[in-house]
Short mmCIF file of C-alpha atoms and ligand atoms in Angstrom, two decimals:
data_model
loop_
_atom_site.label_atom_id
_atom_site.label_comp_id
_atom_site.label_asym_id
_atom_site.label_seq_id
_atom_site.Cartn_x
_atom_site.Cartn_y
_atom_site.Cartn_z
CA UNK A 16 -39.84 15.40 36.60
CA UNK A 17 -37.50 12.58 35.61
CA UNK A 18 -36.10 10.59 38.48
CA UNK A 19 -32.51 11.27 39.45
CA UNK A 20 -31.33 7.80 38.35
CA UNK A 21 -32.94 8.35 34.93
CA UNK A 22 -31.11 11.61 34.45
CA UNK A 23 -27.74 10.18 35.41
CA UNK A 24 -28.24 7.08 33.27
CA UNK A 25 -29.08 9.32 30.33
CA UNK A 26 -25.91 11.37 30.73
CA UNK A 27 -23.96 8.13 31.17
CA UNK A 28 -25.39 6.93 27.88
CA UNK A 29 -24.42 10.22 26.24
CA UNK A 30 -20.86 9.99 27.62
CA UNK A 31 -20.60 6.42 26.37
CA UNK A 32 -21.78 7.44 22.91
CA UNK A 33 -19.29 10.32 22.80
CA UNK A 34 -16.50 7.93 23.84
CA UNK A 35 -17.47 5.47 21.11
CA UNK A 36 -17.55 8.27 18.54
CA UNK A 37 -14.08 9.48 19.60
CA UNK A 38 -12.74 5.92 19.42
CA UNK A 39 -14.21 5.47 15.93
CA UNK A 40 -12.51 8.66 14.69
CA UNK A 41 -9.22 7.63 16.34
CA UNK A 42 -9.31 4.25 14.55
CA UNK A 43 -10.28 5.93 11.27
CA UNK A 44 -7.34 8.35 11.63
CA UNK A 45 -4.98 5.42 12.29
CA UNK A 46 -6.09 3.77 9.04
CA UNK A 47 -5.60 7.03 7.12
CA UNK A 48 -2.13 7.47 8.67
CA UNK A 49 -1.11 3.90 7.75
CA UNK A 50 -2.28 4.41 4.15
CA UNK A 51 -0.43 7.73 3.92
CA UNK A 52 2.81 6.05 5.02
CA UNK A 53 2.73 3.66 2.03
CA UNK A 54 5.71 3.86 -0.27
CA UNK A 55 3.68 2.92 -3.37
CA UNK A 56 -0.05 2.08 -3.08
CA UNK A 57 0.02 0.50 -6.56
CA UNK A 58 2.86 -1.94 -5.78
CA UNK A 59 0.49 -4.73 -4.70
CA UNK A 60 -1.45 -4.65 -8.00
CA UNK A 61 1.00 -5.60 -10.79
CA UNK A 62 -1.91 -6.46 -13.12
CA UNK A 63 -3.11 -2.86 -12.86
CA UNK A 64 0.21 -1.18 -13.63
CA UNK A 65 -0.33 -1.47 -17.40
CA UNK A 66 -3.28 -0.84 -19.71
CA UNK A 67 -3.26 -2.09 -23.30
CA UNK A 68 -6.15 -1.42 -25.67
CA UNK A 69 -6.45 -0.65 -29.37
CA UNK A 70 -2.80 0.21 -29.80
CA UNK A 71 -2.67 2.30 -26.63
CA UNK A 72 -0.04 1.11 -24.14
CA UNK A 73 -0.18 2.93 -20.82
CA UNK A 74 1.88 2.56 -17.67
CA UNK A 75 0.82 3.78 -14.22
CA UNK A 76 2.66 5.02 -11.17
CA UNK A 77 1.44 6.34 -7.83
CA UNK A 78 3.44 9.06 -6.14
CA UNK A 79 3.07 11.68 -3.47
CA UNK A 80 2.96 15.19 -4.89
CA UNK A 81 6.20 15.96 -3.06
CA UNK A 82 7.95 13.23 -5.10
CA UNK A 83 6.84 14.54 -8.50
CA UNK A 84 9.21 16.45 -10.76
CA UNK A 85 8.41 20.13 -11.22
CA UNK A 86 7.72 19.53 -14.95
CA UNK A 87 5.11 16.86 -14.07
CA UNK A 88 3.47 19.18 -11.53
CA UNK A 89 3.26 21.86 -14.21
CA UNK A 90 1.68 19.44 -16.71
CA UNK A 91 -0.86 18.27 -14.09
CA UNK A 92 -1.98 21.81 -13.45
CA UNK A 93 -1.99 22.74 -17.13
CA UNK A 94 -4.16 19.73 -18.08
CA UNK A 95 -6.64 20.55 -15.29
CA UNK A 96 -6.82 24.14 -16.49
CA UNK A 97 -7.41 23.08 -20.10
CA UNK A 98 -10.13 20.59 -19.13
CA UNK A 99 -11.85 22.48 -16.32
CA UNK A 100 -11.31 26.26 -16.37
CA UNK A 101 -14.37 26.99 -18.49
CA UNK A 102 -16.60 24.75 -16.36
CA UNK A 103 -15.47 26.51 -13.17
CA UNK A 104 -16.00 29.92 -14.79
CA UNK A 105 -19.56 29.12 -15.81
CA UNK A 106 -20.65 28.33 -12.25
CA UNK A 107 -20.55 30.23 -8.96
CA UNK A 108 -17.15 28.73 -8.00
CA UNK A 109 -15.21 30.70 -10.61
CA UNK A 110 -11.64 29.79 -11.59
CA UNK A 111 -9.16 30.79 -8.87
CA UNK A 112 -5.74 29.74 -10.10
CA UNK A 113 -3.94 30.30 -6.80
CA UNK A 114 -6.51 28.36 -4.76
CA UNK A 115 -6.60 25.50 -7.27
CA UNK A 116 -2.81 25.25 -7.30
CA UNK A 117 -2.71 25.19 -3.50
CA UNK A 118 -5.27 22.37 -3.43
CA UNK A 119 -3.46 20.34 -6.08
CA UNK A 120 0.00 20.82 -4.58
CA UNK A 121 -1.07 20.25 -0.96
CA UNK A 122 1.45 17.87 0.59
CA UNK A 123 -1.31 15.33 1.42
CA UNK A 124 -1.99 14.85 -2.31
CA UNK A 125 -1.28 11.50 -3.98
CA UNK A 126 -1.13 11.16 -7.76
CA UNK A 127 -1.89 8.25 -10.03
CA UNK A 128 -0.03 9.09 -13.22
CA UNK A 129 -0.65 7.57 -16.66
CA UNK A 130 2.17 7.59 -19.25
CA UNK A 131 2.43 6.04 -22.70
CA UNK A 132 5.29 3.75 -23.73
CA UNK A 133 6.69 6.79 -25.57
CA UNK A 134 6.89 8.54 -22.17
CA UNK A 135 4.06 11.00 -22.88
CA UNK A 136 1.99 12.00 -19.86
CA UNK A 137 -1.68 11.41 -20.77
CA UNK A 138 -3.73 11.38 -17.59
CA UNK A 139 -3.76 11.53 -13.82
CA UNK A 140 -5.88 11.29 -10.72
CA UNK A 141 -5.31 13.35 -7.59
CA UNK A 142 -6.49 11.44 -4.55
CA UNK A 143 -6.09 11.55 -0.79
CA UNK A 144 -6.58 9.21 2.12
CA UNK A 145 -8.55 11.38 4.51
CA UNK A 146 -11.26 11.64 7.15
CA UNK A 147 -14.56 12.82 5.71
CA UNK A 148 -17.65 13.19 7.90
CA UNK A 149 -15.88 11.09 10.55
CA UNK A 150 -15.08 8.21 8.18
CA UNK A 151 -11.83 7.03 6.62
CA UNK A 152 -12.20 7.56 2.87
CA UNK A 153 -10.24 7.86 -0.33
CA UNK A 154 -11.23 11.26 -1.73
CA UNK A 155 -10.76 11.47 -5.50
CA UNK A 156 -10.09 15.17 -6.19
CA UNK A 157 -9.45 14.89 -9.93
CA UNK A 158 -9.52 12.48 -12.82
CA UNK A 159 -8.16 14.20 -15.92
CA UNK A 160 -7.23 12.73 -19.28
CA UNK A 161 -5.74 14.37 -22.34
CA UNK A 162 -8.47 14.72 -25.03
CA UNK A 163 -6.65 12.36 -27.38
CA UNK A 164 -7.03 9.39 -24.99
CA UNK A 165 -10.56 10.05 -23.76
CA UNK A 166 -13.41 7.60 -24.47
CA UNK A 167 -11.09 4.61 -24.88
CA UNK A 168 -11.70 2.91 -21.53
CA UNK A 169 -8.77 4.49 -19.72
CA UNK A 170 -10.89 6.53 -17.26
CA UNK A 171 -12.78 3.40 -16.25
CA UNK A 172 -9.51 1.51 -15.71
CA UNK A 173 -8.10 4.34 -13.59
CA UNK A 174 -11.23 4.42 -11.40
CA UNK A 175 -10.80 0.68 -10.89
CA UNK A 176 -7.23 1.32 -9.70
CA UNK A 177 -8.45 4.06 -7.35
CA UNK A 178 -11.08 1.72 -5.88
CA UNK A 179 -8.58 -1.13 -5.46
CA UNK A 180 -6.21 1.18 -3.62
CA UNK A 181 -9.03 2.53 -1.44
CA UNK A 182 -10.52 -0.79 -0.45
CA UNK A 183 -7.21 -2.65 -0.05
CA UNK A 184 -6.36 0.00 2.55
CA UNK A 185 -9.71 -0.41 4.33
CA UNK A 186 -11.14 2.96 3.38
CA UNK A 187 -14.92 2.97 3.92
CA UNK A 188 -15.70 4.58 0.56
CA UNK A 189 -14.41 6.47 -2.45
CA UNK A 190 -15.81 9.99 -2.47
CA UNK A 191 -15.70 12.66 -5.18
CA UNK A 192 -17.18 16.03 -6.00
CA UNK A 193 -18.56 16.72 -9.46
CA UNK A 194 -19.71 19.97 -10.98
CA UNK A 195 -23.33 19.75 -12.04
CA UNK A 196 -22.47 21.59 -15.27
CA UNK A 197 -19.86 18.97 -16.23
CA UNK A 198 -21.39 16.48 -18.66
CA UNK A 199 -18.69 14.06 -17.51
CA UNK A 200 -20.49 13.59 -14.19
CA UNK A 201 -22.38 11.00 -16.28
CA UNK A 202 -19.15 8.99 -16.41
CA UNK A 203 -19.09 8.55 -12.62
CA UNK A 204 -22.75 7.58 -12.58
CA UNK A 205 -21.93 4.98 -15.24
CA UNK A 206 -19.20 3.74 -12.89
CA UNK A 207 -21.93 3.19 -10.26
CA UNK A 208 -21.20 6.23 -8.10
CA UNK A 209 -24.29 7.30 -6.14
CA UNK A 210 -25.27 10.55 -4.46
CA UNK A 211 -23.45 10.60 -1.11
CA UNK A 212 -25.41 11.33 2.06
CA UNK A 213 -23.17 14.36 2.60
CA UNK A 214 -24.16 15.90 -0.75
CA UNK A 215 -25.91 19.21 -0.06
CA UNK A 216 -29.61 19.16 -0.76
CA UNK A 217 -30.27 22.02 -3.09
CA UNK A 218 -32.00 22.10 -6.37
CA UNK A 219 -30.74 25.63 -7.02
CA UNK A 220 -27.84 25.15 -9.41
CA UNK A 221 -26.55 28.70 -8.87
CA UNK A 222 -26.17 28.30 -5.08
CA UNK A 223 -24.74 24.81 -5.03
CA UNK A 224 -23.13 23.98 -8.37
CA UNK A 225 -21.74 20.61 -7.27
CA UNK A 226 -22.78 17.26 -5.91
CA UNK A 227 -20.91 14.66 -3.91
CA UNK A 228 -20.87 11.09 -5.19
CA UNK A 229 -19.48 7.97 -3.56
CA UNK A 230 -19.03 4.23 -3.81
CA UNK A 231 -19.08 2.16 -0.63
CA UNK A 232 -16.57 -0.50 0.36
CA UNK A 233 -18.89 -3.51 0.42
CA UNK A 234 -16.32 -5.56 2.35
CA UNK A 235 -16.66 -3.26 5.36
CA UNK A 236 -20.38 -2.58 5.30
CA UNK A 237 -21.22 -5.55 7.51
CA UNK A 238 -18.80 -4.30 10.21
CA UNK A 239 -20.84 -1.18 10.99
C1 COA B 323 -14.37 11.94 -17.60
C2 COA B 323 -13.21 11.09 -18.06
C3 COA B 323 -12.24 10.88 -16.90
C4 COA B 323 -13.77 9.72 -18.51
O1 COA B 323 -12.72 8.89 -18.93
P1 COA B 323 -12.80 8.17 -20.36
O2 COA B 323 -11.58 7.36 -20.52
O3 COA B 323 -13.09 9.19 -21.39
O4 COA B 323 -14.09 7.22 -20.19
P2 COA B 323 -14.15 5.68 -20.54
O5 COA B 323 -13.86 5.50 -21.99
O6 COA B 323 -13.34 4.89 -19.59
O7 COA B 323 -15.69 5.39 -20.30
C5 COA B 323 -16.15 4.35 -19.44
C6 COA B 323 -17.66 4.25 -19.58
O8 COA B 323 -18.26 5.50 -19.19
C7 COA B 323 -19.03 6.01 -20.27
N1 COA B 323 -18.82 7.48 -20.32
C8 COA B 323 -17.67 8.15 -20.59
N2 COA B 323 -17.88 9.48 -20.53
C9 COA B 323 -19.19 9.63 -20.22
C10 COA B 323 -20.02 10.77 -20.04
N3 COA B 323 -19.53 12.01 -20.17
N4 COA B 323 -21.32 10.56 -19.72
C11 COA B 323 -21.84 9.31 -19.60
N5 COA B 323 -21.09 8.18 -19.75
C12 COA B 323 -19.79 8.36 -20.07
C13 COA B 323 -18.49 5.36 -21.53
O9 COA B 323 -19.47 5.31 -22.53
C14 COA B 323 -18.09 3.99 -21.02
O10 COA B 323 -19.22 3.16 -20.97
P3 COA B 323 -19.08 1.56 -21.19
O11 COA B 323 -18.29 1.03 -20.00
O12 COA B 323 -20.49 1.08 -21.21
O13 COA B 323 -18.37 1.37 -22.49
C15 COA B 323 -12.43 11.74 -19.24
O14 COA B 323 -13.29 11.84 -20.34
C16 COA B 323 -11.86 13.11 -18.93
O15 COA B 323 -10.75 13.22 -18.44
N6 COA B 323 -12.63 14.21 -19.22
C17 COA B 323 -12.19 15.58 -18.99
C18 COA B 323 -11.97 15.90 -17.54
C19 COA B 323 -13.19 15.67 -16.67
O16 COA B 323 -14.29 16.14 -16.93
N7 COA B 323 -12.96 14.93 -15.57
C20 COA B 323 -13.98 14.65 -14.59
C21 COA B 323 -13.91 15.72 -13.56
S1 COA B 323 -15.31 15.67 -12.55
#
């Protein structure tokens, strides 16, 4: 039988741990709330507001979904459908238009929008500042480019913007979900995204058709 003092010191330890855990989540939530109150997360990175390469001149903006024009919201959804519908349909997720729209138009959604100098919309990323597994993270929900501008370095540049925004705002990591049947998951691996510890362990493609990748904020690693 453990001695009485041992028992009480153990429960004290447990209480202390729980308190620390609650405090950690409270601080994480504060960071997420501060980031979500930003007017324009891209404003502090003037060098990353323009991309020029091989005759392609692109300008970027970050906006909350609620500040986007209806026509832009329609284009965002249409591009996602054109790029992804088939991939969703050929795995157990299926393509559920209503559910996808709800996710993309959720009021917590932020958008990084890419436009040419001729005012053509050519790509976007949907991201959110959020709590994931108890940590403050930037969750990248989508990165979608029009076919005509793919494979010209724009996706890489946009991921750099996403990471700058995440780490400037003290998010612990950038997290994203990729479909295993999407050959473009290779792009994120090329960008040094690694299997996240929260990625479900399952070799059965039919049961779990996705994996979770992430990149850690090196600046904050030593604080844990
Ligand atoms: C995936 C996507 C965002 C990549 O953007 P991109 O502008 O075409 O890619 P980039 O030209 O910036 O490529 C950057 C690097 O990744 C590599 N890369 C690009 N696509 C790749 C792929 N499918 N597999 C492996 N590597 C890839 C490039 O070779 C390049 O390498 P380098 O830095 O050594 O030159 C874009 O192709 C796209 O929108 N595809 C359709 C939608 C989609 O699948 N989105 C991802 C959802 S999970």
